[in-house]
């Protein structure tokens, strides 16, 4: 009724549709909405706290290296990051000792490795 008093040509803009059309429009709207909600946030993927700690350690130990050099070292094939979770640091050190003695220490067990690789134990980041 309000439209009728405001616009004299309101009948020209009136569209009569079937219920199937309304349902189809509704479904299409929901598809667009969920596609928008499910999109990737974009930008650079987040780094895990362990990788952040490794980068900070590399930066402290090699103060002449810039960010590109650290990035290059991390991308280099000689770095392998293995994510293992232990209850205590002693368990992690015991497992690392096992790897050094039994796997990397015997050339027949790991012929592709020339000597023991450099290893480090990363502490989990404190919860924020």
mmCIF file with all atom_site columns, C-alpha atoms in Angstrom:
data_model
loop_
_atom_site.group_PDB
_atom_site.id
_atom_site.type_symbol
_atom_site.label_atom_id
_atom_site.label_alt_id
_atom_site.label_comp_id
_atom_site.label_asym_id
_atom_site.label_entity_id
_atom_site.label_seq_id
_atom_site.pdbx_PDB_ins_code
_atom_site.Cartn_x
_atom_site.Cartn_y
_atom_site.Cartn_z
_atom_site.occupancy
_atom_site.B_iso_or_equiv
_atom_site.pdbx_formal_charge
_atom_site.auth_seq_id
_atom_site.auth_comp_id
_atom_site.auth_asym_id
_atom_site.auth_atom_id
_atom_site.pdbx_PDB_model_num
ATOM 1   C CA . UNK A 1 1   ? 0.000  0.000   0.000   1.00 0.00 ? 1   UNK A CA 1
ATOM 2   C CA . UNK A 1 2   ? 2.844  2.363   0.798   1.00 0.00 ? 2   UNK A CA 1
ATOM 3   C CA . UNK A 1 3   ? 4.456  1.709   -2.582  1.00 0.00 ? 3   UNK A CA 1
ATOM 4   C CA . UNK A 1 4   ? 1.189  2.403   -4.283  1.00 0.00 ? 4   UNK A CA 1
ATOM 5   C CA . UNK A 1 5   ? 1.015  5.872   -2.796  1.00 0.00 ? 5   UNK A CA 1
ATOM 6   C CA . UNK A 1 6   ? 4.674  6.681   -3.537  1.00 0.00 ? 6   UNK A CA 1
ATOM 7   C CA . UNK A 1 7   ? 4.972  5.417   -7.120  1.00 0.00 ? 7   UNK A CA 1
ATOM 8   C CA . UNK A 1 8   ? 2.290  5.694   -9.728  1.00 0.00 ? 8   UNK A CA 1
ATOM 9   C CA . UNK A 1 9   ? 3.927  3.087   -12.038 1.00 0.00 ? 9   UNK A CA 1
ATOM 10  C CA . UNK A 1 10  ? 4.278  0.391   -9.356  1.00 0.00 ? 10  UNK A CA 1
ATOM 11  C CA . UNK A 1 11  ? 2.472  -2.178  -11.516 1.00 0.00 ? 11  UNK A CA 1
ATOM 12  C CA . UNK A 1 12  ? 5.178  -1.962  -14.159 1.00 0.00 ? 12  UNK A CA 1
ATOM 13  C CA . UNK A 1 13  ? 7.733  -3.215  -11.597 1.00 0.00 ? 13  UNK A CA 1
ATOM 14  C CA . UNK A 1 14  ? 5.555  -5.976  -10.249 1.00 0.00 ? 14  UNK A CA 1
ATOM 15  C CA . UNK A 1 15  ? 6.758  -9.511  -11.105 1.00 0.00 ? 15  UNK A CA 1
ATOM 16  C CA . UNK A 1 16  ? 4.682  -12.593 -10.533 1.00 0.00 ? 16  UNK A CA 1
ATOM 17  C CA . UNK A 1 17  ? 6.710  -15.742 -9.965  1.00 0.00 ? 17  UNK A CA 1
ATOM 18  C CA . UNK A 1 18  ? 5.958  -19.324 -9.063  1.00 0.00 ? 18  UNK A CA 1
ATOM 19  C CA . UNK A 1 19  ? 6.943  -20.945 -5.805  1.00 0.00 ? 19  UNK A CA 1
ATOM 20  C CA . UNK A 1 20  ? 9.560  -23.032 -7.655  1.00 0.00 ? 20  UNK A CA 1
ATOM 21  C CA . UNK A 1 21  ? 11.270 -19.829 -8.753  1.00 0.00 ? 21  UNK A CA 1
ATOM 22  C CA . UNK A 1 22  ? 11.353 -18.507 -5.196  1.00 0.00 ? 22  UNK A CA 1
ATOM 23  C CA . UNK A 1 23  ? 12.835 -21.801 -3.947  1.00 0.00 ? 23  UNK A CA 1
ATOM 24  C CA . UNK A 1 24  ? 15.438 -21.765 -6.750  1.00 0.00 ? 24  UNK A CA 1
ATOM 25  C CA . UNK A 1 25  ? 16.437 -18.172 -5.887  1.00 0.00 ? 25  UNK A CA 1
ATOM 26  C CA . UNK A 1 26  ? 16.652 -19.089 -2.216  1.00 0.00 ? 26  UNK A CA 1
ATOM 27  C CA . UNK A 1 27  ? 18.918 -22.081 -2.889  1.00 0.00 ? 27  UNK A CA 1
ATOM 28  C CA . UNK A 1 28  ? 21.115 -20.036 -5.204  1.00 0.00 ? 28  UNK A CA 1
ATOM 29  C CA . UNK A 1 29  ? 21.457 -17.408 -2.502  1.00 0.00 ? 29  UNK A CA 1
ATOM 30  C CA . UNK A 1 30  ? 22.507 -19.990 0.071   1.00 0.00 ? 30  UNK A CA 1
ATOM 31  C CA . UNK A 1 31  ? 25.033 -21.482 -2.374  1.00 0.00 ? 31  UNK A CA 1
ATOM 32  C CA . UNK A 1 32  ? 26.581 -18.057 -2.850  1.00 0.00 ? 32  UNK A CA 1
ATOM 33  C CA . UNK A 1 33  ? 26.601 -17.421 0.877   1.00 0.00 ? 33  UNK A CA 1
ATOM 34  C CA . UNK A 1 34  ? 28.332 -20.720 1.771   1.00 0.00 ? 34  UNK A CA 1
ATOM 35  C CA . UNK A 1 35  ? 30.815 -20.386 -1.063  1.00 0.00 ? 35  UNK A CA 1
ATOM 36  C CA . UNK A 1 36  ? 31.708 -16.970 0.365   1.00 0.00 ? 36  UNK A CA 1
ATOM 37  C CA . UNK A 1 37  ? 31.932 -18.343 3.931   1.00 0.00 ? 37  UNK A CA 1
ATOM 38  C CA . UNK A 1 38  ? 34.100 -21.304 2.841   1.00 0.00 ? 38  UNK A CA 1
ATOM 39  C CA . UNK A 1 39  ? 36.614 -19.306 0.829   1.00 0.00 ? 39  UNK A CA 1
ATOM 40  C CA . UNK A 1 40  ? 40.224 -19.370 1.816   1.00 0.00 ? 40  UNK A CA 1
ATOM 41  C CA . UNK A 1 41  ? 41.282 -16.456 3.985   1.00 0.00 ? 41  UNK A CA 1
ATOM 42  C CA . UNK A 1 42  ? 43.999 -15.678 1.468   1.00 0.00 ? 42  UNK A CA 1
ATOM 43  C CA . UNK A 1 43  ? 47.437 -14.412 2.220   1.00 0.00 ? 43  UNK A CA 1
ATOM 44  C CA . UNK A 1 44  ? 50.417 -16.328 3.436   1.00 0.00 ? 44  UNK A CA 1
ATOM 45  C CA . UNK A 1 45  ? 49.853 -19.607 5.321   1.00 0.00 ? 45  UNK A CA 1
ATOM 46  C CA . UNK A 1 46  ? 50.536 -19.396 9.048   1.00 0.00 ? 46  UNK A CA 1
ATOM 47  C CA . UNK A 1 47  ? 53.810 -20.774 10.383  1.00 0.00 ? 47  UNK A CA 1
ATOM 48  C CA . UNK A 1 48  ? 53.730 -23.267 13.202  1.00 0.00 ? 48  UNK A CA 1
ATOM 49  C CA . UNK A 1 49  ? 55.268 -22.125 16.497  1.00 0.00 ? 49  UNK A CA 1
ATOM 50  C CA . UNK A 1 50  ? 58.054 -24.702 16.049  1.00 0.00 ? 50  UNK A CA 1
ATOM 51  C CA . UNK A 1 51  ? 59.094 -23.210 12.698  1.00 0.00 ? 51  UNK A CA 1
ATOM 52  C CA . UNK A 1 52  ? 58.915 -19.723 14.205  1.00 0.00 ? 52  UNK A CA 1
ATOM 53  C CA . UNK A 1 53  ? 61.207 -20.873 17.014  1.00 0.00 ? 53  UNK A CA 1
ATOM 54  C CA . UNK A 1 54  ? 63.606 -22.419 14.493  1.00 0.00 ? 54  UNK A CA 1
ATOM 55  C CA . UNK A 1 55  ? 63.711 -19.185 12.497  1.00 0.00 ? 55  UNK A CA 1
ATOM 56  C CA . UNK A 1 56  ? 64.341 -17.145 15.647  1.00 0.00 ? 56  UNK A CA 1
ATOM 57  C CA . UNK A 1 57  ? 67.161 -19.491 16.669  1.00 0.00 ? 57  UNK A CA 1
ATOM 58  C CA . UNK A 1 58  ? 68.746 -19.338 13.203  1.00 0.00 ? 58  UNK A CA 1
ATOM 59  C CA . UNK A 1 59  ? 68.525 -15.556 13.312  1.00 0.00 ? 59  UNK A CA 1
ATOM 60  C CA . UNK A 1 60  ? 70.210 -15.405 16.741  1.00 0.00 ? 60  UNK A CA 1
ATOM 61  C CA . UNK A 1 61  ? 72.972 -17.854 15.767  1.00 0.00 ? 61  UNK A CA 1
ATOM 62  C CA . UNK A 1 62  ? 73.668 -16.256 12.372  1.00 0.00 ? 62  UNK A CA 1
ATOM 63  C CA . UNK A 1 63  ? 73.300 -12.525 12.880  1.00 0.00 ? 63  UNK A CA 1
ATOM 64  C CA . UNK A 1 64  ? 74.686 -11.648 9.455   1.00 0.00 ? 64  UNK A CA 1
ATOM 65  C CA . UNK A 1 65  ? 71.975 -13.638 7.685   1.00 0.00 ? 65  UNK A CA 1
ATOM 66  C CA . UNK A 1 66  ? 68.972 -11.777 6.394   1.00 0.00 ? 66  UNK A CA 1
ATOM 67  C CA . UNK A 1 67  ? 65.457 -13.074 6.036   1.00 0.00 ? 67  UNK A CA 1
ATOM 68  C CA . UNK A 1 68  ? 66.074 -14.328 2.491   1.00 0.00 ? 68  UNK A CA 1
ATOM 69  C CA . UNK A 1 69  ? 69.063 -16.401 3.592   1.00 0.00 ? 69  UNK A CA 1
ATOM 70  C CA . UNK A 1 70  ? 67.115 -17.956 6.477   1.00 0.00 ? 70  UNK A CA 1
ATOM 71  C CA . UNK A 1 71  ? 64.208 -18.675 4.135   1.00 0.00 ? 71  UNK A CA 1
ATOM 72  C CA . UNK A 1 72  ? 66.605 -20.256 1.659   1.00 0.00 ? 72  UNK A CA 1
ATOM 73  C CA . UNK A 1 73  ? 68.147 -22.445 4.338   1.00 0.00 ? 73  UNK A CA 1
ATOM 74  C CA . UNK A 1 74  ? 64.717 -23.598 5.471   1.00 0.00 ? 74  UNK A CA 1
ATOM 75  C CA . UNK A 1 75  ? 63.725 -24.436 1.912   1.00 0.00 ? 75  UNK A CA 1
ATOM 76  C CA . UNK A 1 76  ? 66.986 -26.267 1.284   1.00 0.00 ? 76  UNK A CA 1
ATOM 77  C CA . UNK A 1 77  ? 66.584 -30.012 0.935   1.00 0.00 ? 77  UNK A CA 1
ATOM 78  C CA . UNK A 1 78  ? 68.936 -30.865 3.762   1.00 0.00 ? 78  UNK A CA 1
ATOM 79  C CA . UNK A 1 79  ? 66.392 -29.761 6.354   1.00 0.00 ? 79  UNK A CA 1
ATOM 80  C CA . UNK A 1 80  ? 63.764 -32.258 7.330   1.00 0.00 ? 80  UNK A CA 1
ATOM 81  C CA . UNK A 1 81  ? 61.273 -31.262 9.986   1.00 0.00 ? 81  UNK A CA 1
ATOM 82  C CA . UNK A 1 82  ? 59.690 -34.139 11.868  1.00 0.00 ? 82  UNK A CA 1
ATOM 83  C CA . UNK A 1 83  ? 56.875 -33.338 14.239  1.00 0.00 ? 83  UNK A CA 1
ATOM 84  C CA . UNK A 1 84  ? 56.980 -35.801 17.132  1.00 0.00 ? 84  UNK A CA 1
ATOM 85  C CA . UNK A 1 85  ? 55.335 -35.112 20.459  1.00 0.00 ? 85  UNK A CA 1
ATOM 86  C CA . UNK A 1 86  ? 56.868 -36.430 23.668  1.00 0.00 ? 86  UNK A CA 1
ATOM 87  C CA . UNK A 1 87  ? 55.666 -36.018 27.225  1.00 0.00 ? 87  UNK A CA 1
ATOM 88  C CA . UNK A 1 88  ? 59.050 -34.864 28.513  1.00 0.00 ? 88  UNK A CA 1
ATOM 89  C CA . UNK A 1 89  ? 62.252 -33.481 27.086  1.00 0.00 ? 89  UNK A CA 1
ATOM 90  C CA . UNK A 1 90  ? 64.110 -36.544 28.409  1.00 0.00 ? 90  UNK A CA 1
ATOM 91  C CA . UNK A 1 91  ? 61.967 -38.826 26.225  1.00 0.00 ? 91  UNK A CA 1
ATOM 92  C CA . UNK A 1 92  ? 62.749 -36.666 23.188  1.00 0.00 ? 92  UNK A CA 1
ATOM 93  C CA . UNK A 1 93  ? 66.486 -36.766 23.979  1.00 0.00 ? 93  UNK A CA 1
ATOM 94  C CA . UNK A 1 94  ? 66.356 -40.549 24.441  1.00 0.00 ? 94  UNK A CA 1
ATOM 95  C CA . UNK A 1 95  ? 64.674 -40.971 21.062  1.00 0.00 ? 95  UNK A CA 1
ATOM 96  C CA . UNK A 1 96  ? 67.206 -38.654 19.442  1.00 0.00 ? 96  UNK A CA 1
ATOM 97  C CA . UNK A 1 97  ? 70.013 -40.717 20.982  1.00 0.00 ? 97  UNK A CA 1
ATOM 98  C CA . UNK A 1 98  ? 68.422 -43.879 19.559  1.00 0.00 ? 98  UNK A CA 1
ATOM 99  C CA . UNK A 1 99  ? 68.322 -42.305 16.095  1.00 0.00 ? 99  UNK A CA 1
ATOM 100 C CA . UNK A 1 100 ? 71.960 -41.236 16.324  1.00 0.00 ? 100 UNK A CA 1
ATOM 101 C CA . UNK A 1 101 ? 73.157 -44.661 17.509  1.00 0.00 ? 101 UNK A CA 1
ATOM 102 C CA . UNK A 1 102 ? 70.954 -47.119 15.640  1.00 0.00 ? 102 UNK A CA 1
ATOM 103 C CA . UNK A 1 103 ? 69.886 -45.317 12.469  1.00 0.00 ? 103 UNK A CA 1
ATOM 104 C CA . UNK A 1 104 ? 72.447 -42.685 11.561  1.00 0.00 ? 104 UNK A CA 1
ATOM 105 C CA . UNK A 1 105 ? 75.380 -44.375 13.302  1.00 0.00 ? 105 UNK A CA 1
ATOM 106 C CA . UNK A 1 106 ? 75.253 -47.515 11.150  1.00 0.00 ? 106 UNK A CA 1
ATOM 107 C CA . UNK A 1 107 ? 75.911 -46.750 7.452   1.00 0.00 ? 107 UNK A CA 1
ATOM 108 C CA . UNK A 1 108 ? 74.049 -49.883 6.368   1.00 0.00 ? 108 UNK A CA 1
ATOM 109 C CA . UNK A 1 109 ? 70.854 -48.594 8.002   1.00 0.00 ? 109 UNK A CA 1
ATOM 110 C CA . UNK A 1 110 ? 70.936 -45.185 6.331   1.00 0.00 ? 110 UNK A CA 1
ATOM 111 C CA . UNK A 1 111 ? 73.187 -45.332 3.257   1.00 0.00 ? 111 UNK A CA 1
ATOM 112 C CA . UNK A 1 112 ? 71.903 -42.009 1.887   1.00 0.00 ? 112 UNK A CA 1
ATOM 113 C CA . UNK A 1 113 ? 73.116 -40.109 4.944   1.00 0.00 ? 113 UNK A CA 1
ATOM 114 C CA . UNK A 1 114 ? 76.764 -39.151 5.063   1.00 0.00 ? 114 UNK A CA 1
ATOM 115 C CA . UNK A 1 115 ? 77.242 -38.962 8.810   1.00 0.00 ? 115 UNK A CA 1
ATOM 116 C CA . UNK A 1 116 ? 74.686 -37.899 11.363  1.00 0.00 ? 116 UNK A CA 1
ATOM 117 C CA . UNK A 1 117 ? 72.538 -34.928 10.412  1.00 0.00 ? 117 UNK A CA 1
ATOM 118 C CA . UNK A 1 118 ? 72.411 -31.870 12.605  1.00 0.00 ? 118 UNK A CA 1
ATOM 119 C CA . UNK A 1 119 ? 69.441 -32.165 14.926  1.00 0.00 ? 119 UNK A CA 1
ATOM 120 C CA . UNK A 1 120 ? 67.667 -30.033 17.481  1.00 0.00 ? 120 UNK A CA 1
ATOM 121 C CA . UNK A 1 121 ? 64.765 -30.375 19.856  1.00 0.00 ? 121 UNK A CA 1
ATOM 122 C CA . UNK A 1 122 ? 62.290 -27.530 19.718  1.00 0.00 ? 122 UNK A CA 1
ATOM 123 C CA . UNK A 1 123 ? 60.317 -26.601 22.765  1.00 0.00 ? 123 UNK A CA 1
ATOM 124 C CA . UNK A 1 124 ? 56.617 -25.997 22.237  1.00 0.00 ? 124 UNK A CA 1
ATOM 125 C CA . UNK A 1 125 ? 55.591 -22.373 22.179  1.00 0.00 ? 125 UNK A CA 1
ATOM 126 C CA . UNK A 1 126 ? 53.907 -21.141 25.351  1.00 0.00 ? 126 UNK A CA 1
ATOM 127 C CA . UNK A 1 127 ? 50.154 -20.810 24.984  1.00 0.00 ? 127 UNK A CA 1
ATOM 128 C CA . UNK A 1 128 ? 49.084 -17.277 24.298  1.00 0.00 ? 128 UNK A CA 1
#
